[in-house]
Amino acid sequence: MHGTVEWLPGQPLGNDRQSWADEMLGSLPNIYVYAANNPSESILAKRRGYGTLVSYNIPPYGRAGLYLELASLKDLVNEYREVSTSSSRSDLREAILACCERTGITSDVALPKDTGLSDDEFDCWVTTVSNYLVELEQRLFSSGLHTLGAAPTDDELVSYLNAYFDERLTDEEIGHVIDEWHDREDSKEKEPTTNFLSWLQSFADSFSEKSTQSSSEQVETDVPLSDKELLKHEATSIVELLEKNVEEIDSVVTALNGGYVLPAPGGDLLRDGTSVLPTGRNIHALDPYRMPSPGAWTRGQRAAEEIIRQHLEANEGVFPETVAVALWGLDTIKTRGEAIAIVLALVGARPVKEGTGRTVCYELIPLEELGRPRIDVLASLSGIFRDSFANVVDLLDDMFERAAVADEESPDMNYIKKHTMELQSDGTERPAARLFSNPPGDYGSMGEYNGGRLLFGSFNLTCASSPNSIVNEVVGSGDWEESSSLGETWRSRNTYSYGRSEGGGGTKGGTSRPEVLDKLLSTTDRVVQEIDSVEYGLSDIQEYYANSE
């Protein structure tokens, strides 16, 4: 998806002569073909790699479907719900339980209790399993690869529109939209002169009709479109935009000629809508001083409430003391700050905005209003988040500092204060540090500068066994036996604390604080990552463990 130069050691903001990117590129233009749905890394390519971006479309969507034993399990569940004799249901019950154990379904849909399920309890559980299988079967993923500058086929158009509209438009209606679009395009190509004259006549007629109609008659002819017609109109617009994929190659040629590449926001069609189309554009992100957006704040609050609810349900009503939250640049840009909102909601804080709409601080909500303890948060920042959202890093750091010394709040109701006091009693410096990442100017996915040489991917033969090696290298090489060794590798790469209270504030400097990190890890009850899209997951990103997005 991307190259190397912008990931090399150097300044996080504003390259200098000590930055590898600046030295390697020199005055060479960097025309960068980039995925439209990755505004996070593309901004890094602009900032550190001087890239002029040309976006390309994502592959069409597909449905996951069910296969092998999952397909067999679906058949068993359907059969169980159809039969009525107790003997048949008993046999099917055993078969369903065995199949769920083999496929790991019981890990996702837990049994109410180990033994002695009544028929009603089992029926209720089977219904939950059935719903979960439907969810798995209908899950979306990116299918295949996109060819730069290639217009989508009709089948690919159907997959895009099916994913976008879900059940709001039927396959037949979607097919009709595509056919109508083709008919109009064919008509334009075959009879351009006739079409122009027809349009000109219609344009002239519209004036003569308006002059003879009364205002009341005009109102009567303005019949509003139905909801279905509006959806079809939107579908037609999406087809037209997707057909402009051919402009991707045109934009590359324009850039090579030193021309102007039109700008557009980065994102994905399902989440961000048609504003991300057409592709072949120089993509940009958002204003970091306005995060979280109102919508992201609402969604983040709901997510935090669900995290707490699930923990209370699984732990007999005991609140989590610390929740680890991954903050990535990728989902932060695409969601307008949902993960930031999750952190705020867990702590019990809210954004305060000035008159221009910019966020100026994160205000602590009084415990009386919050109605529960403040939950401590260990924030694991990707390199891109750390450098792209330095203002957010500073605001979060200020919030944690204030929460750690909040007056008239008992440590039993403020876990940030509780853990800070425990660290203070051990003589730990900066016990309120909560924002951790790689060393300054370093990005976890590529390598690190060590002893005058670059430890870089597979070119460094000792990287996997080095105490400072990156988690992704260890996972990729298989050079581990216990999960604890992976945890230690991650810890060795992420002990640097950031914020306005660190060396220079924001991303200007970080300080290694392993004692604080160890304390927070020891009290962590849950690990959370906000996933913004169906377009990527654990098996889609080559360097998922690298914490670089």
Coordinates of C-alpha atoms in Angstrom, one line a residue:
M1 CA 0.0 0.0 0.0
H2 CA 2.8 2.4 0.7
G3 CA 6.5 2.9 0.4
T4 CA 9.3 3.4 2.9
V5 CA 10.7 6.9 2.9
E6 CA 8.1 8.6 5.1
W7 CA 8.6 5.9 7.8
L8 CA 12.4 6.4 8.2
P9 CA 14.0 8.1 11.3
G10 CA 13.8 11.8 11.6
Q11 CA 11.6 14.7 12.8
P12 CA 7.9 13.9 13.3
L13 CA 7.0 17.4 12.1
G14 CA 9.1 19.4 9.7
N15 CA 11.9 17.4 8.2
D16 CA 15.5 18.7 8.6
R17 CA 18.8 17.6 7.2
Q18 CA 19.0 14.9 9.9
S19 CA 15.7 13.4 8.6
W20 CA 16.3 10.3 6.4
A21 CA 13.2 11.2 4.2
D22 CA 14.6 14.6 3.4
E23 CA 18.0 13.2 2.5
M24 CA 16.7 10.4 0.4
L25 CA 14.2 12.4 -1.6
G26 CA 16.2 15.6 -2.1
S27 CA 14.4 17.6 -4.8
L28 CA 12.8 14.5 -6.4
P29 CA 9.0 14.9 -6.9
N30 CA 7.1 12.2 -5.0
I31 CA 3.9 11.3 -6.8
Y32 CA 2.2 8.9 -4.5
V33 CA -0.6 6.5 -5.6
Y34 CA -2.5 5.8 -2.4
A35 CA -5.7 4.0 -1.2
A36 CA -8.6 6.4 -0.8
N37 CA -9.7 4.8 2.5
N38 CA -6.4 5.5 4.3
P39 CA -6.2 9.2 5.0
S40 CA -4.1 8.5 8.1
E41 CA -1.0 7.1 6.5
S42 CA -1.4 9.3 3.4
I43 CA -1.1 12.5 5.6
L44 CA 2.2 11.1 6.9
A45 CA 3.3 10.7 3.2
K46 CA 2.5 14.4 2.7
R47 CA 4.1 15.6 5.9
R48 CA 7.3 13.5 5.9
G49 CA 7.5 12.3 2.3
Y50 CA 6.4 15.5 0.4
G51 CA 3.9 13.4 -1.4
T52 CA 1.4 14.6 -4.0
L53 CA -1.3 11.9 -3.6
V54 CA -3.4 10.3 -6.2
S55 CA -6.1 8.2 -4.6
Y56 CA -7.4 4.9 -6.0
N57 CA -10.6 3.1 -5.2
I58 CA -11.0 0.2 -2.8
P59 CA -11.9 -3.3 -4.1
P60 CA -15.6 -4.2 -4.3
Y61 CA -17.3 -5.7 -1.2
G62 CA -18.2 -9.3 -0.7
R63 CA -20.2 -11.2 1.9
A64 CA -18.3 -13.6 4.2
G65 CA -20.8 -16.5 3.9
L66 CA -20.6 -19.7 5.8
Y67 CA -18.4 -22.7 5.0
L68 CA -17.4 -26.2 6.2
E69 CA -18.6 -26.8 9.8
L70 CA -20.2 -23.4 10.1
A71 CA -22.5 -24.2 7.2
S72 CA -23.2 -27.6 8.8
L73 CA -24.0 -25.9 12.1
K74 CA -26.5 -23.6 10.3
D75 CA -28.3 -26.6 8.9
L76 CA -28.4 -28.3 12.3
V77 CA -29.8 -25.2 13.9
N78 CA -32.5 -24.8 11.2
E79 CA -33.4 -28.5 11.5
Y80 CA -33.6 -28.3 15.3
R81 CA -36.0 -25.3 15.1
E82 CA -38.2 -27.2 12.7
V83 CA -38.6 -30.6 14.3
S84 CA -41.1 -31.2 17.1
T85 CA -40.4 -34.7 18.5
S86 CA -38.4 -34.8 21.7
S87 CA -36.1 -37.6 20.6
S88 CA -35.1 -35.9 17.4
R89 CA -34.5 -32.6 19.2
S90 CA -32.4 -34.4 21.8
D91 CA -30.1 -35.9 19.1
L92 CA -29.8 -32.6 17.4
R93 CA -29.1 -30.8 20.6
E94 CA -26.0 -33.0 21.2
A95 CA -24.9 -32.5 17.6
I96 CA -25.3 -28.7 17.9
L97 CA -23.3 -28.6 21.1
A98 CA -20.5 -30.7 19.7
C99 CA -20.3 -28.6 16.5
C100 CA -20.3 -25.3 18.5
E101 CA -17.4 -26.6 20.6
R102 CA -15.4 -27.6 17.5
T103 CA -15.9 -24.3 15.7
G104 CA -15.3 -22.2 18.8
I105 CA -18.8 -20.7 18.7
T106 CA -19.2 -21.2 22.4
S107 CA -16.4 -18.7 22.9
D108 CA -18.4 -16.0 21.2
V109 CA -21.9 -17.2 22.3
A110 CA -21.3 -18.5 25.8
L111 CA -23.6 -21.1 27.2
P112 CA -25.7 -19.9 30.2
K113 CA -24.1 -22.7 32.4
D114 CA -22.0 -25.8 31.8
T115 CA -24.6 -28.5 32.4
G116 CA -28.3 -29.0 33.0
L117 CA -29.7 -26.6 30.5
S118 CA -33.5 -26.8 30.4
D119 CA -35.2 -27.1 27.0
D120 CA -36.3 -23.4 27.2
E121 CA -32.8 -22.2 28.1
F122 CA -31.3 -24.3 25.3
D123 CA -33.9 -23.0 22.8
C124 CA -33.1 -19.4 23.8
W125 CA -29.3 -20.1 23.4
V126 CA -29.9 -21.7 19.9
T127 CA -31.8 -18.6 18.8
T128 CA -28.7 -16.5 19.8
V129 CA -26.4 -18.9 17.9
S130 CA -28.7 -18.6 14.9
N131 CA -28.6 -14.8 15.0
Y132 CA -24.8 -14.9 15.3
L133 CA -24.4 -17.2 12.3
V134 CA -26.5 -14.8 10.3
E135 CA -24.2 -12.0 11.4
L136 CA -21.1 -14.0 10.4
E137 CA -22.7 -14.9 7.0
Q138 CA -23.6 -11.3 6.1
R139 CA -20.3 -9.8 7.3
L140 CA -18.7 -7.6 4.6
F141 CA -15.1 -7.7 3.5
S142 CA -13.1 -6.3 0.6
S143 CA -13.1 -8.8 -2.2
G144 CA -10.2 -9.0 -4.6
L145 CA -8.0 -6.2 -5.8
H146 CA -8.7 -2.9 -7.6
T147 CA -7.0 -2.2 -10.9
L148 CA -5.7 1.4 -11.1
G149 CA -7.8 3.4 -13.6
A150 CA -10.3 0.6 -14.4
A151 CA -14.0 1.3 -14.3
P152 CA -16.0 -1.3 -12.3
T153 CA -17.8 -4.1 -13.9
D154 CA -21.6 -4.5 -13.5
D155 CA -21.1 -7.2 -10.9
E156 CA -18.7 -5.0 -9.0
L157 CA -21.2 -2.1 -9.1
V158 CA -23.8 -4.4 -7.7
S159 CA -21.5 -5.3 -4.8
Y160 CA -20.8 -1.7 -4.0
L161 CA -24.5 -0.7 -4.1
N162 CA -25.6 -3.8 -2.1
A163 CA -23.1 -3.0 0.6
Y164 CA -24.0 0.7 0.6
F165 CA -27.8 0.4 0.6
D166 CA -28.0 -3.0 2.5
E167 CA -31.7 -4.0 2.3
R168 CA -33.0 -0.5 1.3
L169 CA -32.8 -1.4 -2.4
T170 CA -33.4 -4.9 -3.8
D171 CA -31.1 -6.6 -6.2
E172 CA -33.7 -6.1 -8.9
E173 CA -33.9 -2.4 -8.2
I174 CA -30.1 -2.1 -8.2
G175 CA -29.9 -3.9 -11.5
H176 CA -32.5 -1.6 -13.0
V177 CA -30.5 1.5 -11.9
I178 CA -27.3 0.1 -13.5
D179 CA -29.2 -0.8 -16.7
E180 CA -30.8 2.7 -16.9
W181 CA -27.4 4.3 -16.5
H182 CA -25.9 2.2 -19.3
D183 CA -28.9 3.1 -21.6
R184 CA -28.3 6.8 -21.0
E185 CA -24.6 6.6 -21.6
D186 CA -25.1 4.6 -24.8
S187 CA -27.6 7.2 -26.0
K188 CA -25.2 10.0 -25.4
E189 CA -22.5 8.2 -27.4
K190 CA -24.7 7.3 -30.3
E191 CA -26.6 10.5 -30.8
P192 CA -24.8 13.5 -29.3
T193 CA -26.2 16.0 -31.7
T194 CA -29.8 14.7 -31.4
N195 CA -29.5 14.7 -27.6
F196 CA -28.2 18.3 -27.6
L197 CA -31.1 19.5 -29.8
S198 CA -33.6 17.6 -27.7
W199 CA -32.2 19.2 -24.5
L200 CA -32.3 22.6 -26.1
Q201 CA -35.9 22.2 -27.2
S202 CA -36.9 21.0 -23.7
F203 CA -35.1 24.0 -22.2
A204 CA -37.0 26.4 -24.4
D205 CA -40.3 24.7 -23.8
S206 CA -39.8 25.0 -20.1
F207 CA -39.9 28.8 -20.4
S208 CA -43.1 28.8 -22.5
E209 CA -44.8 26.4 -20.1
K210 CA -44.0 28.5 -17.1
S211 CA -45.4 31.6 -18.7
T212 CA -48.8 30.0 -19.3
Q213 CA -49.2 28.1 -16.0
S214 CA -50.6 29.7 -12.9
S215 CA -48.6 29.5 -9.7
S216 CA -51.1 27.1 -8.2
E217 CA -50.8 24.8 -11.2
Q218 CA -47.0 24.9 -10.9
V219 CA -47.2 23.8 -7.2
E220 CA -49.4 20.9 -8.2
T221 CA -46.9 19.6 -10.7
D222 CA -44.1 19.7 -8.1
V223 CA -44.7 16.2 -6.8
P224 CA -42.0 15.2 -4.2
L225 CA -40.0 12.2 -4.9
S226 CA -40.8 9.1 -2.9
D227 CA -38.1 7.6 -0.5
K228 CA -37.5 4.8 -2.9
E229 CA -37.0 7.2 -5.8
L230 CA -34.6 9.2 -3.7
L231 CA -32.6 6.1 -3.0
K232 CA -32.5 5.2 -6.7
H233 CA -31.3 8.7 -7.5
E234 CA -28.5 8.3 -5.0
A235 CA -27.6 4.9 -6.4
T236 CA -27.4 6.4 -9.9
S237 CA -25.1 9.1 -8.5
I238 CA -22.8 6.5 -7.0
V239 CA -22.6 4.6 -10.2
E240 CA -21.6 7.7 -12.1
L241 CA -18.9 8.5 -9.5
L242 CA -17.6 4.9 -9.5
E243 CA -17.4 5.0 -13.3
K244 CA -14.9 7.9 -12.9
N245 CA -12.3 5.4 -11.6
V246 CA -10.7 5.9 -15.0
E247 CA -9.6 9.4 -13.8
E248 CA -7.1 7.7 -11.6
I249 CA -4.6 7.2 -14.4
D250 CA -5.4 10.7 -15.8
S251 CA -4.5 12.2 -12.5
V252 CA -1.2 10.3 -12.3
V253 CA -0.4 11.7 -15.8
T254 CA -1.4 15.2 -14.7
A255 CA 0.9 15.0 -11.7
L256 CA 3.8 13.7 -13.8
N257 CA 3.2 16.7 -16.1
G258 CA 3.4 19.0 -13.1
G259 CA -0.3 19.7 -13.2
Y260 CA -2.9 20.3 -10.5
V261 CA -4.5 17.2 -8.9
L262 CA -7.9 18.0 -7.6
P263 CA -8.4 17.5 -3.8
A264 CA -10.9 15.4 -2.0
P265 CA -11.4 14.0 1.5
G266 CA -10.1 10.5 2.2
G267 CA -12.3 7.8 3.6
D268 CA -14.5 4.9 2.6
L269 CA -17.8 4.9 0.8
L270 CA -19.8 3.0 3.5
R271 CA -18.9 5.2 6.4
D272 CA -18.1 8.6 4.8
G273 CA -20.6 8.6 1.9
T274 CA -20.1 9.8 -1.6
S275 CA -17.9 12.7 -0.6
V276 CA -14.9 10.3 -1.0
L277 CA -15.7 9.7 -4.7
P278 CA -14.5 10.0 -7.4
T279 CA -11.0 8.7 -6.8
G280 CA -7.9 9.9 -8.5
R281 CA -7.7 12.8 -6.1
N282 CA -5.1 14.4 -3.8
I283 CA -6.7 13.3 -0.5
H284 CA -6.7 15.2 2.7
A285 CA -8.0 14.6 6.3
L286 CA -9.7 16.9 8.8
D287 CA -9.2 19.6 11.3
P288 CA -7.6 18.0 14.4
Y289 CA -8.8 20.8 16.6
R290 CA -12.4 19.9 16.3
M291 CA -12.2 16.3 17.6
P292 CA -14.2 14.6 18.7
S293 CA -17.0 15.7 16.4
P294 CA -20.5 15.8 17.9
G295 CA -21.4 12.6 16.1
A296 CA -18.2 10.9 17.3
W297 CA -18.8 12.0 20.8
T298 CA -22.3 10.4 20.8
R299 CA -21.0 7.2 19.4
G300 CA -18.0 7.1 21.7
Q301 CA -20.2 7.5 24.7
R302 CA -22.4 4.6 23.7
A303 CA -19.3 2.4 23.1
A304 CA -17.9 3.3 26.5
E305 CA -21.2 2.5 28.2
E306 CA -21.2 -0.9 26.4
I307 CA -17.6 -1.7 27.5
I308 CA -18.5 -1.0 31.1
R309 CA -21.8 -2.9 30.9
Q310 CA -20.1 -6.0 29.5
H311 CA -17.4 -5.9 32.2
L312 CA -19.9 -5.5 35.0
E313 CA -22.0 -8.4 33.6
A314 CA -18.9 -10.7 33.4
N315 CA -17.4 -9.6 36.8
E316 CA -20.4 -9.6 39.2
G317 CA -20.9 -5.9 39.1
V318 CA -17.2 -4.9 39.7
F319 CA -16.0 -1.9 37.6
P320 CA -12.8 -2.2 35.6
E321 CA -9.9 -0.2 37.2
T322 CA -8.0 0.3 33.9
V323 CA -9.0 -0.1 30.3
A324 CA -6.3 0.0 27.6
V325 CA -7.5 1.8 24.5
A326 CA -5.6 1.8 21.2
L327 CA -5.6 5.2 19.5
W328 CA -4.8 4.9 15.8
G329 CA -4.6 7.7 13.3
L330 CA -6.5 5.7 10.7
D331 CA -9.8 5.3 12.6
T332 CA -9.5 8.7 14.3
I333 CA -9.6 10.5 11.0
K334 CA -12.3 8.3 9.5
T335 CA -14.6 8.4 12.5
R336 CA -13.8 12.1 13.5
G337 CA -12.5 10.9 16.9
E338 CA -14.6 8.1 18.2
A339 CA -11.7 6.4 20.0
I340 CA -10.9 9.8 21.7
A341 CA -14.5 10.0 22.8
I342 CA -14.3 6.5 24.3
V343 CA -11.3 7.5 26.4
L344 CA -13.1 10.7 27.6
A345 CA -16.3 8.8 28.4
L346 CA -14.4 6.1 30.4
V347 CA -12.6 8.7 32.4
G348 CA -15.8 10.8 32.9
A349 CA -14.9 13.9 30.9
R350 CA -16.4 15.8 28.0
P351 CA -15.0 18.2 25.3
V352 CA -15.4 21.9 25.8
K353 CA -15.5 24.0 22.6
E354 CA -15.0 27.6 22.0
G355 CA -17.2 29.8 19.8
T356 CA -15.4 28.8 16.6
G357 CA -16.1 25.1 17.3
R358 CA -12.5 24.2 18.3
T359 CA -12.0 22.0 21.3
V360 CA -10.1 23.9 24.0
C361 CA -10.1 21.3 26.9
Y362 CA -11.6 18.1 28.2
E363 CA -13.7 19.0 31.3
L364 CA -14.0 16.4 34.1
I365 CA -17.7 15.6 34.8
P366 CA -18.5 15.8 38.5
L367 CA -18.8 12.3 40.1
E368 CA -22.3 13.1 41.3
E369 CA -23.3 13.6 37.7
L370 CA -21.2 10.7 36.4
G371 CA -22.8 8.2 38.9
R372 CA -19.9 5.7 38.8
P373 CA -16.1 5.7 39.4
R374 CA -13.7 7.3 37.0
I375 CA -12.0 4.5 35.1
D376 CA -8.3 4.8 34.4
V377 CA -7.1 4.5 30.8
L378 CA -3.9 3.3 29.3
A379 CA -3.8 4.9 25.9
S380 CA -1.5 3.2 23.4
L381 CA -0.8 5.7 20.6
S382 CA 0.3 4.7 17.1
G383 CA 3.1 6.8 15.7
I384 CA 0.7 8.5 13.3
F385 CA -1.8 9.4 16.0
R386 CA 1.0 10.7 18.2
D387 CA 2.4 13.0 15.5
S388 CA -0.8 14.0 13.6
F389 CA -2.8 14.9 16.7
A390 CA -0.3 16.5 19.0
N391 CA -3.0 18.9 20.2
V392 CA -5.2 16.0 21.3
V393 CA -2.2 14.4 23.0
D394 CA -1.7 17.6 25.0
L395 CA -5.4 17.9 25.9
L396 CA -5.6 14.3 27.1
D397 CA -2.4 14.7 29.1
D398 CA -3.9 17.8 30.8
M399 CA -7.1 15.9 31.6
F400 CA -5.3 13.0 33.2
E401 CA -3.1 15.3 35.3
R402 CA -6.2 17.1 36.6
A403 CA -8.1 13.8 37.3
A404 CA -5.1 12.5 39.2
V405 CA -5.3 15.4 41.8
A406 CA -9.1 16.0 41.7
D407 CA -10.2 17.5 45.0
E408 CA -12.7 15.8 47.2
E409 CA -12.7 12.6 45.1
S410 CA -12.0 9.4 46.9
P411 CA -9.5 7.0 45.3
D412 CA -12.2 4.4 45.5
M413 CA -14.2 6.5 43.0
N414 CA -11.3 7.8 41.0
Y415 CA -9.0 5.0 39.8
I416 CA -6.7 7.5 38.1
K417 CA -6.1 9.1 41.4
K418 CA -5.8 5.7 43.1
H419 CA -3.1 4.5 40.8
T420 CA -1.3 7.8 40.8
M421 CA -1.1 7.8 44.6
E422 CA 0.2 4.3 44.6
L423 CA 2.9 5.3 42.1
Q424 CA 3.8 8.4 44.1
S425 CA 4.3 6.3 47.2
D426 CA 6.9 4.3 45.3
G427 CA 8.7 7.5 44.3
T428 CA 7.8 7.3 40.6
E429 CA 8.1 10.4 38.5
R430 CA 5.2 11.7 36.5
P431 CA 2.7 9.1 37.9
A432 CA -0.2 10.6 35.9
A433 CA 1.4 9.7 32.6
R434 CA -1.2 7.7 30.5
L435 CA -0.2 8.3 26.8
F436 CA 2.4 5.8 25.6
S437 CA 4.0 5.1 22.2
N438 CA 7.2 4.4 20.4
P439 CA 10.3 6.6 20.8
P440 CA 10.0 10.1 19.3
G441 CA 10.2 10.2 15.5
D442 CA 9.9 6.4 15.4
Y443 CA 7.1 4.4 13.8
G444 CA 6.6 0.8 15.0
S445 CA 6.0 -0.8 11.6
M446 CA 9.4 -0.2 9.9
G447 CA 12.4 -0.2 12.1
E448 CA 14.5 1.7 14.5
Y449 CA 17.8 3.5 14.6
N450 CA 20.1 1.7 16.9
G451 CA 23.8 2.2 17.4
G452 CA 24.3 4.0 14.2
R453 CA 22.5 1.5 11.9
L454 CA 19.0 1.0 10.8
L455 CA 17.2 -2.1 12.0
F456 CA 14.9 -2.4 9.1
G457 CA 12.4 -5.3 8.5
S458 CA 13.9 -8.5 7.2
F459 CA 17.2 -6.9 6.3
N460 CA 18.2 -7.1 10.0
L461 CA 18.9 -10.7 10.8
T462 CA 19.0 -10.2 14.6
C463 CA 15.8 -8.1 14.8
A464 CA 13.5 -10.8 15.9
S465 CA 15.6 -11.7 18.9
S466 CA 16.7 -8.2 19.8
P467 CA 15.2 -6.8 23.0
N468 CA 14.1 -3.7 21.1
S469 CA 12.7 -5.6 18.1
I470 CA 9.2 -4.9 17.0
V471 CA 6.2 -7.1 17.8
N472 CA 5.3 -7.6 14.1
E473 CA 8.8 -9.0 13.3
V474 CA 8.5 -11.5 16.1
V475 CA 5.0 -12.6 15.1
G476 CA 6.1 -12.8 11.4
S477 CA 9.2 -14.8 12.1
G478 CA 7.5 -17.1 14.6
D479 CA 10.4 -16.5 17.0
W480 CA 8.3 -16.8 20.2
E481 CA 6.8 -19.6 22.3
E482 CA 4.9 -17.8 25.1
S483 CA 2.5 -14.9 24.7
S484 CA 4.4 -13.3 27.6
S485 CA 7.4 -12.8 25.3
L486 CA 5.2 -11.0 22.8
G487 CA 4.0 -8.8 25.6
E488 CA 7.5 -8.0 26.7
T489 CA 8.5 -7.1 23.2
W490 CA 5.6 -4.7 22.9
R491 CA 6.4 -3.2 26.3
S492 CA 10.0 -2.6 25.3
R493 CA 8.8 -0.6 22.3
N494 CA 6.1 1.5 24.0
T495 CA 7.5 2.8 27.2
Y496 CA 7.6 6.4 26.0
S497 CA 5.2 8.8 27.6
Y498 CA 3.9 11.9 25.7
G499 CA 2.0 15.1 26.5
R500 CA 2.4 18.7 27.5
S501 CA 4.1 17.7 30.7
E502 CA 6.9 15.8 28.8
G503 CA 10.0 17.1 27.0
G504 CA 8.6 20.0 25.0
G505 CA 5.0 18.9 25.0
G506 CA 3.0 16.9 22.4
T507 CA 5.3 15.0 20.1
K508 CA 8.4 17.3 20.5
G509 CA 9.7 14.8 23.1
G510 CA 8.8 11.7 24.9
T511 CA 10.2 10.2 28.1
S512 CA 10.6 6.5 28.8
R513 CA 8.5 5.7 31.9
P514 CA 8.5 1.9 32.2
E515 CA 7.4 2.0 35.9
V516 CA 4.2 3.8 35.1
L517 CA 3.5 1.6 32.1
D518 CA 4.0 -1.6 34.2
K519 CA 1.6 -0.3 36.9
L520 CA -1.1 0.4 34.3
L521 CA -0.6 -2.9 32.6
S522 CA -0.9 -4.7 35.9
T523 CA -4.3 -3.1 36.6
T524 CA -5.7 -3.4 33.0
D525 CA -8.9 -5.4 32.9
R526 CA -9.9 -4.8 29.3
V527 CA -8.2 -3.9 26.0
V528 CA -10.3 -2.0 23.5
Q529 CA -9.8 -1.0 19.8
E530 CA -12.4 0.9 17.9
I531 CA -12.7 -0.6 14.4
D532 CA -14.2 1.9 12.0
S533 CA -14.8 -0.2 8.8
V534 CA -15.3 -3.6 7.3
E535 CA -12.4 -2.9 5.0
Y536 CA -9.6 -4.1 7.3
G537 CA -9.0 -6.4 10.2
L538 CA -6.5 -8.6 11.8
S539 CA -5.9 -10.6 8.7
D540 CA -5.9 -7.7 6.3
I541 CA -3.1 -5.5 7.6
Q542 CA 0.4 -6.9 7.2
E543 CA 1.8 -5.1 10.2
Y544 CA -1.3 -5.1 12.4
Y545 CA 0.8 -5.6 15.6
A546 CA 3.2 -2.9 14.7
N547 CA 1.0 -0.1 16.2
S548 CA 1.9 2.2 13.3
E549 CA -1.4 3.2 11.8

